Tab-separated table of C-alpha atoms (C1' of nucleotides) and ligand atoms in Angstrom:
chain	number	residue	atom	x	y	z
A	108	MET	CA	-69.419	-13.105	19.420
A	109	LYS	CA	-70.242	-15.686	22.029
A	110	ALA	CA	-66.854	-16.640	23.311
A	111	PRO	CA	-66.789	-20.375	22.698
A	112	HIS	CA	-64.257	-21.058	25.391
A	113	ARG	CA	-66.891	-20.105	27.881
A	114	ARG	CA	-68.503	-23.446	27.318
A	115	ARG	CA	-65.631	-24.973	29.214
A	116	GLY	CA	-66.048	-22.585	32.077
A	117	ALA	CA	-69.730	-23.281	32.304
A	118	MET	CA	-68.972	-26.766	33.419
A	119	TRP	CA	-67.125	-26.281	36.630
A	120	TRP	CA	-70.156	-25.126	38.606
A	121	HIS	CA	-72.092	-28.228	37.718
A	122	GLY	CA	-70.121	-30.391	40.045
A	123	LYS	CA	-70.181	-28.156	43.058
A	124	PHE	CA	-73.830	-27.408	42.549
A	125	LYS	CA	-75.416	-30.760	42.073
A	126	GLY	CA	-72.953	-32.125	44.559
A	127	MET	CA	-74.750	-30.112	47.191
A	128	GLY	CA	-78.158	-31.328	46.114
A	129	TYR	CA	-79.203	-28.206	44.259
A	130	ARG	CA	-80.609	-28.135	40.766
A	131	LEU	CA	-78.738	-26.234	38.149
A	132	THR	CA	-81.774	-24.591	36.570
A	133	THR	CA	-81.889	-22.220	33.644
A	134	SER	CA	-82.286	-19.188	35.895
A	135	ARG	CA	-79.339	-20.161	38.002
A	136	GLN	CA	-77.251	-20.863	34.935
A	137	ALA	CA	-78.201	-17.479	33.516
A	138	ILE	CA	-77.266	-15.690	36.699
A	139	LEU	CA	-73.961	-17.469	36.942
A	140	ASP	CA	-73.282	-16.660	33.299
A	141	VAL	CA	-73.930	-12.982	33.852
A	142	LEU	CA	-71.615	-12.988	36.819
A	143	GLY	CA	-68.982	-14.860	34.863
A	144	GLU	CA	-69.072	-12.513	31.918
A	145	SER	CA	-68.968	-9.258	33.803
A	146	SER	CA	-65.886	-7.845	35.399
A	147	GLU	CA	-67.800	-5.219	37.305
A	148	HIS	CA	-69.366	-5.248	40.731
A	149	LEU	CA	-72.981	-5.974	39.928
A	150	SER	CA	-75.926	-5.306	42.164
A	151	ALA	CA	-78.873	-7.661	42.326
A	152	GLU	CA	-80.817	-5.383	40.063
A	153	ASP	CA	-77.950	-5.100	37.589
A	154	ILE	CA	-77.947	-8.847	37.357
A	155	TYR	CA	-81.694	-8.979	37.081
A	156	LEU	CA	-81.669	-6.578	34.147
A	157	LYS	CA	-78.903	-8.407	32.332
A	158	VAL	CA	-80.548	-11.757	32.844
A	159	HIS	CA	-83.854	-10.275	31.860
A	160	ARG	CA	-82.620	-9.383	28.403
A	161	ILE	CA	-82.213	-13.057	27.529
A	162	HIS	CA	-84.613	-14.728	29.906
A	163	PRO	CA	-87.446	-12.282	30.408
A	164	GLY	CA	-89.211	-14.796	32.548
A	165	VAL	CA	-86.739	-14.704	35.408
A	166	GLY	CA	-87.968	-12.642	38.313
A	167	LEU	CA	-86.096	-10.385	40.660
A	168	THR	CA	-87.019	-12.580	43.581
A	169	THR	CA	-85.279	-15.517	41.996
A	170	VAL	CA	-82.205	-13.412	41.461
A	171	TYR	CA	-82.092	-12.556	45.136
A	172	ARG	CA	-82.725	-16.130	46.134
A	173	THR	CA	-80.112	-17.484	43.806
A	174	LEU	CA	-77.523	-14.969	44.894
A	175	GLU	CA	-78.085	-15.880	48.504
A	176	LEU	CA	-77.668	-19.510	47.591
A	177	LEU	CA	-74.495	-18.837	45.666
A	178	VAL	CA	-73.051	-16.837	48.520
A	179	GLN	CA	-73.979	-19.585	50.927
A	180	THR	CA	-72.209	-22.201	48.855
A	181	GLY	CA	-69.185	-19.988	48.455
A	182	LEU	CA	-69.424	-19.577	44.702
A	183	VAL	CA	-70.084	-15.884	44.973
A	184	PHE	CA	-68.878	-13.085	47.221
A	185	LYS	CA	-71.178	-10.385	48.480
A	186	PHE	CA	-69.749	-6.938	49.107
A	187	ASP	CA	-70.868	-3.711	50.635
A	188	PHE	CA	-69.113	-0.694	49.216
A	189	GLY	CA	-71.227	1.822	51.027
A	190	ASP	CA	-73.794	2.759	48.420
A	191	GLY	CA	-77.021	1.316	49.667
A	192	ARG	CA	-76.927	-1.907	47.668
A	193	ALA	CA	-75.044	-5.179	47.858
A	194	ARG	CA	-72.598	-6.064	45.119
A	195	TYR	CA	-71.802	-9.533	43.913
A	196	GLU	CA	-68.783	-11.098	42.324
A	197	LEU	CA	-67.923	-14.624	41.268
A	198	SER	CA	-65.520	-15.834	43.910
A	199	GLU	CA	-63.193	-17.289	41.332
A	200	GLY	CA	-63.092	-18.674	37.832
A	201	PRO	CA	-62.224	-22.248	36.846
A	202	LYS	CA	-58.579	-21.422	37.392
A	203	GLY	CA	-58.606	-20.059	40.894
A	204	ALA	CA	-56.895	-16.889	39.836
A	205	ARG	CA	-59.382	-14.179	40.505
A	206	HIS	CA	-59.067	-13.583	44.193
A	207	HIS	CA	-58.449	-9.931	44.865
A	208	HIS	CA	-59.051	-7.152	47.311
A	209	HIS	CA	-60.583	-3.730	46.935
A	210	LEU	CA	-59.697	-0.094	47.015
A	211	VAL	CA	-62.706	2.169	47.559
A	212	CYS	CA	-62.955	5.911	47.036
A	213	THR	CA	-65.052	7.317	49.843
A	214	ALA	CA	-65.964	10.347	47.780
A	215	CYS	CA	-67.158	9.034	44.429
A	216	GLY	CA	-67.593	5.374	45.238
A	217	ARG	CA	-65.137	4.164	42.624
A	218	VAL	CA	-63.911	0.655	43.352
A	219	VAL	CA	-60.600	-0.704	42.161
A	220	ASP	CA	-59.684	-4.372	42.192
A	221	TYR	CA	-56.105	-5.126	42.994
A	222	THR	CA	-54.096	-8.274	43.118
A	223	ASP	CA	-50.708	-6.694	43.701
A	224	PHE	CA	-48.899	-7.312	46.940
A	225	ILE	CA	-51.207	-10.205	47.459
A	226	ASP	CA	-48.362	-12.669	47.809
A	227	GLU	CA	-47.166	-11.216	51.043
A	228	GLU	CA	-50.694	-10.637	52.166
A	229	ILE	CA	-51.687	-14.218	51.551
A	230	GLU	CA	-48.739	-15.367	53.550
A	231	LEU	CA	-49.649	-13.216	56.502
A	232	LEU	CA	-53.325	-13.919	56.159
A	233	ASN	CA	-52.753	-17.615	56.393
A	234	ARG	CA	-50.697	-17.198	59.484
A	235	THR	CA	-53.214	-14.814	61.003
A	236	GLU	CA	-56.113	-17.070	60.185
A	237	LYS	CA	-54.357	-19.964	61.761
A	238	GLY	CA	-53.655	-17.995	64.890
A	239	LEU	CA	-57.154	-16.622	65.166
A	240	SER	CA	-58.724	-20.006	64.488
A	241	ALA	CA	-56.830	-21.452	67.391
A	242	LYS	CA	-57.270	-18.619	69.837
A	243	TYR	CA	-60.942	-17.944	69.286
A	244	ASP	CA	-61.946	-21.419	68.185
A	245	PHE	CA	-63.285	-20.191	64.901
A	246	LYS	CA	-63.298	-22.148	61.686
A	247	ILE	CA	-62.264	-19.352	59.357
A	248	THR	CA	-63.474	-19.753	55.821
A	249	ASN	CA	-63.002	-16.372	54.299
A	250	HIS	CA	-61.742	-12.860	54.648
A	251	LEU	CA	-62.542	-9.358	53.517
A	252	ILE	CA	-59.965	-6.647	52.975
A	253	GLN	CA	-60.747	-3.199	51.719
A	254	PHE	CA	-58.806	0.020	51.693
A	255	TYR	CA	-60.593	3.337	51.768
A	256	GLY	CA	-59.371	6.648	50.530
A	257	LEU	CA	-59.644	9.287	47.842
A	258	CYS	CA	-58.993	8.583	44.194
A	259	ASN	CA	-56.855	11.003	42.210
A	260	GLU	CA	-59.874	12.780	40.760
A	261	CYS	CA	-61.680	13.245	44.025
A	262	ARG	CA	-58.499	14.479	45.617
A	263	GLY	CA	-58.214	17.084	42.910
A	264	ARG	CA	-60.320	19.615	44.698
A	265	SER	CA	-59.672	20.801	48.185
B	264	MET	CA	-71.816	5.726	89.313
B	265	LYS	CA	-70.751	8.242	86.742
B	266	ALA	CA	-67.118	7.408	86.150
B	267	PRO	CA	-65.412	10.688	86.899
B	268	HIS	CA	-62.361	9.896	84.851
B	269	ARG	CA	-64.554	10.144	81.823
B	270	ARG	CA	-64.416	13.876	82.135
B	271	ARG	CA	-60.891	13.785	80.809
B	272	GLY	CA	-61.863	11.692	77.861
B	273	ALA	CA	-64.702	13.960	77.005
B	274	MET	CA	-62.266	16.676	76.145
B	275	TRP	CA	-60.365	15.286	73.230
B	276	TRP	CA	-63.238	15.533	70.788
B	277	HIS	CA	-63.677	19.203	71.436
B	278	GLY	CA	-60.646	20.123	69.460
B	279	LYS	CA	-61.262	18.038	66.394
B	280	PHE	CA	-64.889	19.047	66.352
B	281	LYS	CA	-64.859	22.759	66.687
B	282	GLY	CA	-61.718	22.768	64.654
B	283	MET	CA	-63.791	21.667	61.703
B	284	GLY	CA	-66.443	24.274	62.270
B	285	TYR	CA	-68.996	22.022	63.907
B	286	ARG	CA	-70.801	22.752	67.112
B	287	LEU	CA	-70.378	20.336	69.956
B	288	THR	CA	-74.013	20.270	70.998
B	289	THR	CA	-75.603	18.313	73.808
B	290	SER	CA	-76.988	15.696	71.448
B	291	ARG	CA	-73.632	15.155	69.841
B	292	GLN	CA	-71.951	14.959	73.197
B	293	ALA	CA	-74.480	12.435	74.353
B	294	ILE	CA	-73.997	10.286	71.295
B	295	LEU	CA	-70.243	10.379	71.624
B	296	ASP	CA	-70.592	9.508	75.297
B	297	VAL	CA	-72.723	6.493	74.527
B	298	LEU	CA	-70.229	5.328	71.958
B	299	GLY	CA	-67.389	5.898	74.350
B	300	GLU	CA	-68.974	3.967	77.172
B	301	SER	CA	-70.060	0.912	75.222
B	302	SER	CA	-67.744	-1.788	74.070
B	303	GLU	CA	-70.317	-3.352	71.800
B	304	HIS	CA	-71.148	-2.767	68.203
B	305	LEU	CA	-74.115	-0.465	68.442
B	306	SER	CA	-76.672	0.186	65.762
B	307	ALA	CA	-78.182	3.595	65.235
B	308	GLU	CA	-81.265	2.523	67.097
B	309	ASP	CA	-79.240	1.075	69.969
B	310	ILE	CA	-77.583	4.434	70.323
B	311	TYR	CA	-80.850	6.259	70.030
B	312	LEU	CA	-82.355	4.222	72.849
B	313	LYS	CA	-79.384	4.682	75.136
B	314	VAL	CA	-79.241	8.395	74.497
B	315	HIS	CA	-82.955	8.629	74.904
B	316	ARG	CA	-82.803	7.401	78.490
B	317	ILE	CA	-80.917	10.524	79.531
B	318	HIS	CA	-81.911	13.001	76.882
B	319	PRO	CA	-85.457	12.087	75.880
B	320	GLY	CA	-85.535	15.044	73.572
B	321	VAL	CA	-82.985	13.718	71.122
B	322	GLY	CA	-84.554	12.315	68.004
B	323	LEU	CA	-83.574	9.360	65.890
B	324	THR	CA	-82.955	11.608	62.931
B	325	THR	CA	-80.337	13.499	64.852
B	326	VAL	CA	-78.651	10.269	65.787
B	327	TYR	CA	-78.370	9.300	62.152
B	328	ARG	CA	-77.187	12.739	61.165
B	329	THR	CA	-74.622	12.869	63.906
B	330	LEU	CA	-73.304	9.419	63.145
B	331	GLU	CA	-72.851	10.358	59.527
B	332	LEU	CA	-70.985	13.435	60.618
B	333	LEU	CA	-68.783	11.485	62.973
B	334	VAL	CA	-67.981	8.933	60.318
B	335	GLN	CA	-67.186	11.720	57.897
B	336	THR	CA	-64.768	13.327	60.308
B	337	GLY	CA	-63.169	10.003	61.082
B	338	LEU	CA	-64.149	9.916	64.735
B	339	VAL	CA	-66.337	6.888	64.243
B	340	PHE	CA	-66.182	3.754	62.122
B	341	LYS	CA	-69.233	2.322	60.431
B	342	PHE	CA	-69.407	-1.406	59.920
B	343	ASP	CA	-71.599	-3.854	58.099
B	344	PHE	CA	-71.676	-7.276	59.681
B	345	GLY	CA	-74.382	-8.638	57.462
B	346	ASP	CA	-77.485	-8.217	59.583
B	347	GLY	CA	-79.499	-5.521	57.929
B	348	ARG	CA	-78.231	-2.629	60.029
B	349	ALA	CA	-75.081	-0.566	60.262
B	350	ARG	CA	-72.948	-0.764	63.381
B	351	TYR	CA	-70.878	2.029	64.835
B	352	GLU	CA	-67.750	2.138	66.910
B	353	LEU	CA	-65.577	4.929	68.193
B	354	SER	CA	-62.515	4.852	65.990
B	355	GLU	CA	-60.191	5.229	68.954
B	356	GLY	CA	-60.033	6.597	72.445
B	357	PRO	CA	-57.829	9.455	73.619
B	358	LYS	CA	-54.942	7.045	73.664
B	359	GLY	CA	-55.017	5.614	70.180
B	360	ALA	CA	-55.144	2.097	71.485
B	361	ARG	CA	-58.426	0.765	70.343
B	362	HIS	CA	-57.801	-0.113	66.726
B	363	HIS	CA	-58.811	-3.673	66.019
B	364	HIS	CA	-60.200	-5.989	63.405
B	365	HIS	CA	-63.141	-8.338	63.401
B	366	LEU	CA	-63.991	-11.986	63.324
B	367	VAL	CA	-67.551	-12.670	62.214
B	368	CYS	CA	-69.544	-15.883	62.538
B	369	THR	CA	-71.552	-16.304	59.374
B	370	ALA	CA	-74.069	-18.519	61.128
B	371	CYS	CA	-75.062	-16.683	64.279
B	372	GLY	CA	-73.658	-13.263	63.571
B	373	ARG	CA	-71.389	-13.182	66.594
B	374	VAL	CA	-68.621	-10.618	66.211
B	375	VAL	CA	-65.293	-10.840	67.985
B	376	ASP	CA	-62.832	-7.984	68.242
B	377	TYR	CA	-59.232	-8.978	68.079
B	378	THR	CA	-56.029	-7.086	68.421
B	379	ASP	CA	-53.675	-10.048	68.380
B	380	PHE	CA	-51.326	-10.424	65.485
B	381	ILE	CA	-52.016	-6.821	64.719
B	382	ASP	CA	-48.361	-5.884	64.935
B	383	GLU	CA	-47.401	-7.864	61.909
B	384	GLU	CA	-50.553	-6.846	60.162
B	385	ILE	CA	-49.896	-3.193	60.732
B	386	GLU	CA	-46.456	-3.585	59.319
B	387	LEU	CA	-47.713	-5.232	56.170
B	388	LEU	CA	-50.660	-2.894	55.912
B	389	ASN	CA	-48.439	0.122	55.919
B	390	ARG	CA	-46.319	-1.315	53.186
B	391	THR	CA	-49.340	-2.362	51.178
B	392	GLU	CA	-51.007	0.991	51.595
B	393	LYS	CA	-47.885	2.730	50.450
B	394	GLY	CA	-47.652	0.529	47.400
B	395	LEU	CA	-51.284	0.899	46.504
B	396	SER	CA	-51.247	4.639	47.056
B	397	ALA	CA	-48.459	4.952	44.560
B	398	LYS	CA	-49.712	2.537	41.955
B	399	TYR	CA	-53.333	3.627	41.876
B	400	ASP	CA	-52.844	7.218	42.929
B	401	PHE	CA	-55.110	6.835	45.900
B	402	LYS	CA	-54.793	8.731	49.141
B	403	ILE	CA	-55.511	5.864	51.490
B	404	THR	CA	-56.988	6.897	54.791
B	405	ASN	CA	-58.349	3.737	56.229
B	406	HIS	CA	-58.778	0.028	55.961
B	407	LEU	CA	-61.227	-2.701	56.804
B	408	ILE	CA	-60.270	-6.251	57.668
B	409	GLN	CA	-62.730	-8.928	58.643
B	410	PHE	CA	-62.480	-12.676	58.857
B	411	TYR	CA	-65.524	-14.834	58.360
B	412	GLY	CA	-66.170	-18.295	59.646
B	413	LEU	CA	-68.024	-20.410	62.134
B	414	CYS	CA	-67.760	-19.945	65.857
B	415	ASN	CA	-67.292	-22.972	68.076
B	416	GLU	CA	-70.963	-23.144	68.930
B	417	CYS	CA	-72.233	-22.905	65.403
B	418	ARG	CA	-69.711	-25.469	64.290
B	419	GLY	CA	-71.098	-27.847	66.883
B	420	ARG	CA	-73.771	-29.192	64.619
B	421	SER	CA	-73.148	-30.641	61.221
C	119	DA	C1'	-98.044	-41.923	29.481
C	120	DA	C1'	-100.035	-40.925	34.043
C	121	DT	C1'	-99.026	-39.840	38.902
C	122	DG	C1'	-97.246	-37.831	43.138
C	123	DG	C1'	-94.062	-35.510	45.930
C	124	DT	C1'	-90.464	-32.029	46.333
C	125	DA	C1'	-87.728	-28.088	44.732
C	126	DA	C1'	-88.041	-23.814	42.295
C	127	DT	C1'	-90.326	-19.702	40.616
C	128	DG	C1'	-92.698	-15.091	39.956
C	129	DG	C1'	-95.407	-11.315	41.349
C	130	DA	C1'	-97.340	-8.669	44.776
C	131	DA	C1'	-97.580	-7.452	49.456
C	132	DC	C1'	-94.702	-6.395	53.090
C	133	DC	C1'	-90.796	-4.970	56.172
C	134	DC	C1'	-87.836	-1.816	58.044
C	135	DA	C1'	-83.403	0.777	58.190
C	136	DT	C1'	-82.257	5.011	56.387
C	137	DT	C1'	-83.531	9.693	54.085
C	138	DA	C1'	-85.932	13.644	52.698
C	139	DC	C1'	-88.848	17.354	54.163
C	140	DC	C1'	-90.094	21.211	56.543
C	141	DA	C1'	-91.350	23.944	60.179
C	142	DT	C1'	-89.160	25.247	64.609
C	143	DA	C1'	-85.430	26.127	68.010
C	144	DA	C1'	-80.722	27.206	69.200
C	145	DG	C1'	-76.147	29.534	68.797
C	146	DG	C1'	-73.501	33.231	67.952
C	147	DA	C1'	-71.508	37.586	65.759
C	148	DG	C1'	-72.211	42.429	65.789
D	183	DC	C1'	-81.892	42.521	70.678
D	184	DT	C1'	-81.575	41.269	65.587
D	185	DC	C1'	-80.213	38.716	61.761
D	186	DC	C1'	-78.490	34.745	59.814
D	187	DT	C1'	-76.642	30.240	59.901
D	188	DT	C1'	-76.592	25.658	61.922
D	189	DA	C1'	-78.981	22.047	64.342
D	190	DT	C1'	-83.110	19.434	65.603
D	191	DG	C1'	-87.451	16.429	65.701
D	192	DG	C1'	-91.448	14.459	63.963
D	193	DT	C1'	-93.384	12.519	60.173
D	194	DA	C1'	-93.782	11.040	55.544
D	195	DA	C1'	-91.414	8.857	51.917
D	196	DT	C1'	-87.834	5.831	49.872
D	197	DG	C1'	-86.122	1.665	48.358
D	198	DG	C1'	-83.330	-2.465	48.919
D	199	DG	C1'	-84.417	-6.839	50.342
D	200	DT	C1'	-88.002	-10.586	52.149
D	201	DT	C1'	-92.024	-13.098	52.766
D	202	DC	C1'	-96.168	-15.270	51.057
D	203	DC	C1'	-98.644	-18.129	48.337
D	204	DA	C1'	-100.508	-20.011	44.311
D	205	DT	C1'	-98.389	-22.065	40.171
D	206	DT	C1'	-94.660	-24.731	37.631
D	207	DA	C1'	-90.698	-27.448	36.556
D	208	DC	C1'	-88.310	-31.502	37.712
D	209	DC	C1'	-87.618	-36.269	38.572
D	210	DA	C1'	-88.445	-40.806	40.102
D	211	DT	C1'	-92.116	-44.462	40.171
D	212	DT	C1'	-96.019	-46.973	38.861
E	602	MN	MN1	-63.803	-6.872	42.804
E	603	MN	MN1	-65.219	-3.923	67.083
E	604	ZN	ZN1	-63.215	9.225	43.825
E	605	ZN	ZN1	-71.812	-18.616	65.533
DNA sequence: AATGGTAATGGAACCCATTACCATAAGGAG
DNA sequence: CTCCTTATGGTAATGGGTTCCATTACCATT
């Protein structure tokens, strides 16, 4: 049941984490694990509940604190899809192959990950980032791209 | 003081609004005016206060309701820059020349509008939107692009 | 093993932007 | 003017997210 190859994945945080002077505690491990295992867009409470099933001692406050920390260090992305809560996603797995953008249905809230067309996007993004960095003297570290519209189902009724 | 050329601008909502069966009331006018006159990223309360100076009768609730309506009809964009409140911006003036993207400093919250490099972006966006529409059967109506980083000032201290 | 200082934690109190209510005031068609 | 729908404002409630503070876990030294 427990995918054994996860063990490998569990390692790659270690470096980045302790490297920045933070402790890799059980709670933090647990939260990272939950994020690593899920392919959905989890809210803080979602994560809290999942973590809670295995580590009932972990409090919601710690989840919030840890998430903030993870976002700060760049390990996790924080999104706002318009329902009142923030959503979190591991920024990328051991192999940096998870980067993607989002497609959001403004009617039902459905969110679709997509990685198609990224090649061209990446190319342009890099150029744009470079240009913007220079012109506005910003050190750009990240970007957010989301498309909004109506999914097939929600379009199915005038 | 009152820019008289605004009169012209005030007209173009009329159509879209009444066309959709909504009344163009004084409150709504006032809110649209405030949005049209400001070049900043106003929060609901910002708008409320500005409107309040001229129309003390307008309540905060109405501001929220109106903003939601305006967002729904596409007249206004709603943004989340990471401070706890939503920000609103007229989607575009009479001449559709205001569309822009954002550059956000993750340290101090500064937000910069930019319209440079948009040409290429638009080109790619259109292609991407077309592709995504087809592949995921989404009717794409809008997009959001933001770059995150550190502004010159915030970078000025390790 | 005992000690001491710092980082981390949990639970409850709190904050505050946004919503839900509900009673009242317009707007407008006939 | 009358009836009916839409819009409004004030206030109470909601609910994610934070702050506080007393308690623990961690780690390096005596
Ligand atoms: Mn995603
Ligand atoms: Mn802007
Ligand atoms: Zn939908
Ligand atoms: Zn800054």
